[in-house]
Amino acid sequence: SVIVVNWNTRDLLVQCLQSLEDTVESMYDVWVVDNASADDSVAVIREQFPQVHVIANSENVGFARANNQALDRCQGRYVLLLNSDTQALAGSLDETIRFMDEHPDAGILGVRLLNPDGTFQASYTVFPTLWREFLILSGLGRWLIRPSFPSYGPQVEAGPRKIVGYMEGAYLMARREAVKQVGGLDERIFMYAEEVDWCYRFHQAGWEVWYLPQAPIIHYGGQSSKKRQKRMEAELYRSRVYFFRKHYGKIAANCLKILIYMMTLVKIFVYGLLRFVTGGRRGRLVTSWRDLRRALTSADSAFKGTVAS
């Protein structure tokens, strides 16, 4: 069963579904969960792909809850969570099914992601730590952790298939048996850390998380979140703090909060200085202080079971 969550990416969604029809030989069914799109996505999909199961939400319930809605209804022995901004290539999905059949200890599998121009796009890394978060927030990670951090690397075209920490969420194939044991995605995570949490729980339950570079797909990347970029940056911080609180404890989560505040202050100062020195030509905008505080407060509230408004 293939599950695609959509929010205002109609044209990319059509391309994604068409690529499945054109390239997949295995038996499969498709579930599209639409998070209250305003671009006629639902009507277009129902007209052009009548065989697709459509769940049309009246509001944006987030990536995790939307996927869980379809997870509860679909019947496939494997479940593929596929981003709407992806394009399947010939043989890729069939190859991942063969791999899962041959490796019964594999709980989740991800693949090699390609940019639209065919260049390599990283898709896996190890689990976050305070040290790695510092490197990422400070920008030092571009030089110090390039080989293993997904935003910058690994800078290899394919490499060997291997067990990894977690896979990026553009293409996640999970074994139904494992999902029944581990559970669905954590709905208190609105976006950006669902796959990290899910893969972590699979590891904790004894399942393997695999990277399979021999089955590439095209990933356009972040098309939904680009539409609300400021809010999404704050949501990223919220999700990371929530993950730390859930799996590493309150002290680690509070340390991450302090780190985020400190690095945000540094960025505000540096970008403000750049804009002053260059007459406004340099220095990008960062998340507002108000948005940042709301996001980090929301992380604590989400852990307790109630999201702050």
Short mmCIF file of C-alpha atoms in Angstrom, two decimals:
data_model
loop_
_atom_site.label_atom_id
_atom_site.label_comp_id
_atom_site.label_asym_id
_atom_site.label_seq_id
_atom_site.Cartn_x
_atom_site.Cartn_y
_atom_site.Cartn_z
CA SER A 1 0.00 0.00 0.00
CA VAL A 2 1.33 3.43 -1.01
CA ILE A 3 0.35 6.41 1.15
CA VAL A 4 0.83 9.95 -0.15
CA VAL A 5 0.05 12.97 2.03
CA ASN A 6 -0.71 16.13 0.08
CA TRP A 7 -0.98 19.81 0.92
CA ASN A 8 -1.34 22.15 -2.07
CA THR A 9 1.04 20.26 -4.38
CA ARG A 10 -1.52 19.22 -7.01
CA ASP A 11 0.73 19.17 -10.06
CA LEU A 12 3.54 17.33 -8.29
CA LEU A 13 1.02 14.88 -6.84
CA VAL A 14 -0.33 14.09 -10.30
CA GLN A 15 3.21 13.54 -11.55
CA CYS A 16 3.96 11.29 -8.56
CA LEU A 17 0.90 9.09 -9.07
CA GLN A 18 1.49 8.88 -12.81
CA SER A 19 5.08 7.77 -12.22
CA LEU A 20 3.79 4.90 -10.07
CA GLU A 21 1.44 3.79 -12.83
CA ASP A 22 4.24 3.96 -15.39
CA THR A 23 6.97 2.16 -13.45
CA VAL A 24 5.55 -0.28 -10.87
CA GLU A 25 4.89 -3.93 -11.78
CA SER A 26 4.02 -5.22 -8.29
CA MET A 27 0.46 -5.31 -6.99
CA TYR A 28 -0.27 -2.17 -5.00
CA ASP A 29 -2.98 0.24 -3.96
CA VAL A 30 -2.65 3.97 -3.38
CA TRP A 31 -4.06 6.16 -0.62
CA VAL A 32 -3.92 9.95 -0.95
CA VAL A 33 -4.58 11.89 2.24
CA ASP A 34 -5.25 15.54 1.48
CA ASN A 35 -4.74 18.09 4.26
CA ALA A 36 -7.35 20.66 3.20
CA SER A 37 -5.59 21.80 0.03
CA ALA A 38 -6.90 24.90 -1.72
CA ASP A 39 -5.66 23.96 -5.21
CA ASP A 40 -8.34 21.44 -6.28
CA SER A 41 -6.03 18.52 -5.55
CA VAL A 42 -8.86 16.25 -4.41
CA ALA A 43 -11.07 16.90 -7.43
CA VAL A 44 -8.19 16.40 -9.87
CA ILE A 45 -7.07 13.13 -8.28
CA ARG A 46 -10.59 11.72 -8.18
CA GLU A 47 -11.03 12.56 -11.86
CA GLN A 48 -7.66 11.44 -13.20
CA PHE A 49 -6.98 8.51 -10.83
CA PRO A 50 -10.37 7.02 -9.89
CA GLN A 51 -8.72 3.87 -8.51
CA VAL A 52 -6.91 5.87 -5.80
CA HIS A 53 -8.41 5.92 -2.31
CA VAL A 54 -8.79 9.56 -1.24
CA ILE A 55 -9.12 10.80 2.33
CA ALA A 56 -10.03 14.50 2.25
CA ASN A 57 -9.43 16.27 5.57
CA SER A 58 -11.24 19.50 6.39
CA GLU A 59 -8.09 20.90 8.02
CA ASN A 60 -4.34 20.40 7.90
CA VAL A 61 -3.84 17.66 10.48
CA GLY A 62 -0.11 17.32 9.86
CA PHE A 63 2.05 14.67 8.24
CA ALA A 64 1.91 12.10 11.04
CA ARG A 65 -1.83 12.04 11.63
CA ALA A 66 -2.56 12.06 7.90
CA ASN A 67 -0.36 9.02 7.33
CA ASN A 68 -1.91 7.24 10.30
CA GLN A 69 -5.38 7.75 8.82
CA ALA A 70 -4.37 5.66 5.82
CA LEU A 71 -2.22 3.25 7.84
CA ASP A 72 -5.32 2.25 9.78
CA ARG A 73 -7.25 1.46 6.58
CA CYS A 74 -4.81 0.01 4.06
CA GLN A 75 -4.05 -3.71 3.90
CA GLY A 76 -0.68 -4.14 2.17
CA ARG A 77 1.94 -6.37 3.78
CA TYR A 78 4.31 -3.45 3.19
CA VAL A 79 3.39 0.21 3.55
CA LEU A 80 5.20 2.90 1.58
CA LEU A 81 5.03 6.46 2.89
CA LEU A 82 5.78 8.51 -0.21
CA ASN A 83 6.05 12.29 -0.49
CA SER A 84 3.90 14.00 -3.08
CA ASP A 85 6.99 15.76 -4.46
CA THR A 86 8.66 12.53 -5.56
CA GLN A 87 8.82 10.71 -8.87
CA ALA A 88 9.23 6.94 -9.04
CA LEU A 89 11.81 5.55 -11.45
CA ALA A 90 11.58 2.25 -13.30
CA GLY A 91 12.08 -0.73 -11.03
CA SER A 92 12.68 1.20 -7.81
CA LEU A 93 9.56 0.21 -5.89
CA ASP A 94 9.72 -3.39 -7.10
CA GLU A 95 13.36 -3.58 -5.99
CA THR A 96 12.51 -2.37 -2.49
CA ILE A 97 9.77 -5.00 -2.20
CA ARG A 98 12.21 -7.73 -3.25
CA PHE A 99 14.71 -6.52 -0.67
CA MET A 100 12.12 -6.54 2.13
CA ASP A 101 11.05 -10.05 1.12
CA GLU A 102 14.66 -11.25 1.34
CA HIS A 103 15.47 -9.49 4.64
CA PRO A 104 12.84 -10.39 7.25
CA ASP A 105 14.59 -8.36 9.97
CA ALA A 106 14.25 -5.14 7.95
CA GLY A 107 11.51 -3.04 9.52
CA ILE A 108 11.96 0.13 7.46
CA LEU A 109 13.74 0.80 4.20
CA GLY A 110 14.67 4.04 2.44
CA VAL A 111 16.25 4.67 -0.93
CA ARG A 112 18.69 6.93 -2.74
CA LEU A 113 17.17 10.33 -3.48
CA LEU A 114 18.05 12.30 -6.59
CA ASN A 115 17.55 15.98 -7.32
CA PRO A 116 15.49 16.79 -10.44
CA ASP A 117 18.74 17.27 -12.39
CA GLY A 118 19.88 13.78 -11.42
CA THR A 119 22.47 14.84 -8.85
CA PHE A 120 22.73 13.10 -5.49
CA GLN A 121 20.54 14.12 -2.54
CA ALA A 122 21.35 12.69 0.89
CA SER A 123 18.66 10.67 2.63
CA TYR A 124 20.02 9.10 5.82
CA THR A 125 22.07 9.85 8.91
CA VAL A 126 22.58 8.90 12.55
CA PHE A 127 20.25 10.00 15.34
CA PRO A 128 20.55 13.56 16.69
CA THR A 129 22.70 14.47 19.69
CA LEU A 130 23.35 17.80 21.41
CA TRP A 131 26.78 17.99 19.80
CA ARG A 132 25.39 17.41 16.33
CA GLU A 133 22.60 19.92 16.93
CA PHE A 134 25.22 22.51 17.87
CA LEU A 135 27.13 21.81 14.67
CA ILE A 136 23.95 22.13 12.63
CA LEU A 137 22.65 25.31 14.30
CA SER A 138 26.06 27.00 14.18
CA GLY A 139 26.68 26.06 10.56
CA LEU A 140 29.91 24.26 11.45
CA GLY A 141 28.33 21.00 10.37
CA ARG A 142 28.83 21.98 6.74
CA TRP A 143 32.51 21.24 7.23
CA LEU A 144 32.75 18.93 10.22
CA ILE A 145 29.96 16.39 9.63
CA ARG A 146 29.48 16.56 5.89
CA PRO A 147 30.01 12.80 5.34
CA SER A 148 27.08 11.75 7.51
CA PHE A 149 24.62 14.64 7.82
CA PRO A 150 21.71 14.49 5.36
CA SER A 151 21.52 18.20 4.59
CA TYR A 152 25.11 18.18 3.32
CA GLY A 153 26.03 14.57 2.63
CA PRO A 154 26.94 11.78 2.38
CA GLN A 155 28.52 13.02 -0.82
CA VAL A 156 28.59 9.72 -2.67
CA GLU A 157 26.51 8.72 -5.63
CA ALA A 158 25.33 5.41 -4.26
CA GLY A 159 27.61 3.46 -1.95
CA PRO A 160 26.70 0.12 -0.40
CA ARG A 161 23.34 -0.82 1.00
CA LYS A 162 23.56 -0.73 4.77
CA ILE A 163 21.80 -0.42 8.12
CA VAL A 164 21.50 3.24 9.15
CA GLY A 165 20.11 5.36 11.97
CA TYR A 166 17.14 6.91 10.25
CA MET A 167 15.94 7.68 6.74
CA GLU A 168 14.52 10.93 5.48
CA GLY A 169 10.75 10.74 5.11
CA ALA A 170 10.42 11.19 1.34
CA TYR A 171 10.33 7.40 0.81
CA LEU A 172 9.83 5.06 3.76
CA MET A 173 8.76 1.47 3.19
CA ALA A 174 7.72 -0.26 6.42
CA ARG A 175 6.83 -3.86 7.13
CA ARG A 176 3.21 -4.25 8.29
CA GLU A 177 4.24 -6.71 11.00
CA ALA A 178 6.72 -4.18 12.39
CA VAL A 179 4.21 -1.33 12.24
CA LYS A 180 1.76 -3.39 14.29
CA GLN A 181 4.43 -3.82 16.95
CA VAL A 182 5.86 -0.29 16.94
CA GLY A 183 2.71 1.67 16.17
CA GLY A 184 2.10 4.49 13.73
CA LEU A 185 3.69 7.91 13.54
CA ASP A 186 3.60 10.13 16.64
CA GLU A 187 0.76 12.58 15.97
CA ARG A 188 2.12 15.08 18.49
CA ILE A 189 4.86 15.79 15.95
CA PHE A 190 3.30 18.05 13.31
CA MET A 191 6.21 17.73 10.89
CA TYR A 192 10.00 17.43 10.49
CA ALA A 193 10.84 14.74 13.07
CA GLU A 194 8.24 12.06 12.45
CA GLU A 195 10.59 9.77 10.58
CA VAL A 196 13.36 10.28 13.16
CA ASP A 197 11.02 9.24 15.96
CA TRP A 198 9.57 6.35 13.96
CA CYS A 199 12.95 4.91 12.99
CA TYR A 200 14.18 5.33 16.56
CA ARG A 201 11.24 3.30 17.84
CA PHE A 202 11.87 0.62 15.20
CA HIS A 203 15.48 0.35 16.38
CA GLN A 204 14.35 0.17 20.00
CA ALA A 205 12.00 -2.69 19.10
CA GLY A 206 14.81 -4.65 17.44
CA TRP A 207 14.00 -3.95 13.79
CA GLU A 208 16.61 -2.90 11.23
CA VAL A 209 16.47 0.35 9.24
CA TRP A 210 18.06 -0.03 5.81
CA TYR A 211 19.35 2.28 3.10
CA LEU A 212 19.03 0.81 -0.42
CA PRO A 213 20.85 2.99 -2.99
CA GLN A 214 20.09 0.59 -5.85
CA ALA A 215 16.49 1.87 -5.94
CA PRO A 216 16.65 5.63 -6.67
CA ILE A 217 13.76 8.08 -6.92
CA ILE A 218 13.55 11.78 -7.76
CA HIS A 219 12.74 14.12 -4.87
CA TYR A 220 11.92 17.78 -5.48
CA GLY A 221 12.13 18.55 -1.77
CA GLY A 222 10.17 20.74 0.65
CA GLN A 223 7.51 21.97 -1.76
CA SER A 224 4.72 22.15 0.84
CA SER A 225 6.82 23.71 3.58
CA LYS A 226 8.17 26.41 1.24
CA LYS A 227 4.69 27.88 1.20
CA ARG A 228 4.93 28.75 4.94
CA GLN A 229 8.66 28.98 5.46
CA LYS A 230 8.82 31.11 8.62
CA ARG A 231 6.39 28.97 10.55
CA MET A 232 8.07 25.80 9.34
CA GLU A 233 11.47 26.87 10.67
CA ALA A 234 9.92 27.28 14.12
CA GLU A 235 8.12 23.94 13.70
CA LEU A 236 11.48 22.29 13.01
CA TYR A 237 12.80 23.53 16.36
CA ARG A 238 9.65 22.42 18.13
CA SER A 239 9.87 18.92 16.70
CA ARG A 240 13.54 18.50 17.59
CA VAL A 241 12.97 19.59 21.19
CA TYR A 242 10.01 17.25 21.44
CA PHE A 243 12.13 14.33 20.17
CA PHE A 244 14.83 15.07 22.74
CA ARG A 245 12.25 15.32 25.53
CA LYS A 246 10.59 12.05 24.53
CA HIS A 247 13.69 9.91 24.04
CA TYR A 248 16.57 11.61 25.89
CA GLY A 249 14.81 13.24 28.85
CA LYS A 250 13.95 16.69 30.17
CA ILE A 251 17.52 17.82 30.86
CA ALA A 252 18.64 17.10 27.30
CA ALA A 253 15.57 18.88 25.90
CA ASN A 254 16.21 21.97 28.03
CA CYS A 255 19.85 22.02 26.94
CA LEU A 256 18.71 21.93 23.31
CA LYS A 257 16.31 24.83 23.98
CA ILE A 258 19.12 26.94 25.43
CA LEU A 259 21.29 26.07 22.44
CA ILE A 260 18.55 27.10 20.01
CA TYR A 261 18.02 30.43 21.79
CA MET A 262 21.76 31.16 21.83
CA MET A 263 22.27 30.31 18.18
CA THR A 264 19.20 32.32 17.18
CA LEU A 265 20.57 35.38 19.00
CA VAL A 266 23.89 34.95 17.21
CA LYS A 267 22.12 34.67 13.84
CA ILE A 268 19.99 37.75 14.51
CA PHE A 269 23.13 39.72 15.37
CA VAL A 270 25.19 38.47 12.43
CA TYR A 271 22.45 38.87 9.81
CA GLY A 272 21.51 42.27 11.21
CA LEU A 273 25.14 43.37 11.00
CA LEU A 274 25.39 42.11 7.43
CA ARG A 275 22.28 44.02 6.43
CA PHE A 276 23.63 47.18 8.08
CA VAL A 277 27.07 46.91 6.49
CA THR A 278 25.77 46.08 3.01
CA GLY A 279 22.83 48.48 3.05
CA GLY A 280 20.26 45.70 3.27
CA ARG A 281 21.68 43.58 0.46
CA ARG A 282 22.92 40.71 2.64
CA GLY A 283 21.63 38.80 5.63
CA ARG A 284 18.54 36.65 5.42
CA LEU A 285 15.58 36.85 7.78
CA VAL A 286 15.43 34.37 10.64
CA THR A 287 12.55 33.06 12.65
CA SER A 288 11.07 35.83 14.80
CA TRP A 289 11.73 35.66 18.54
CA ARG A 290 7.99 35.37 19.19
CA ASP A 291 7.61 32.42 16.80
CA LEU A 292 10.63 30.74 18.35
CA ARG A 293 9.37 31.03 21.94
CA ARG A 294 5.94 29.77 20.91
CA ALA A 295 7.46 26.78 19.12
CA LEU A 296 9.63 25.72 22.05
CA THR A 297 6.79 26.16 24.54
CA SER A 298 4.62 24.09 22.23
CA ALA A 299 7.20 21.29 22.32
CA ASP A 300 6.74 20.92 26.07
CA SER A 301 2.96 21.10 25.77
CA ALA A 302 2.94 18.46 23.03
CA PHE A 303 4.92 16.08 25.21
CA LYS A 304 2.30 16.45 27.94
CA GLY A 305 -0.40 15.72 25.38
CA THR A 306 -1.80 19.21 24.72
CA VAL A 307 -0.43 21.44 22.00
CA ALA A 308 -0.19 25.12 22.93
CA SER A 309 -2.33 27.43 20.84
#
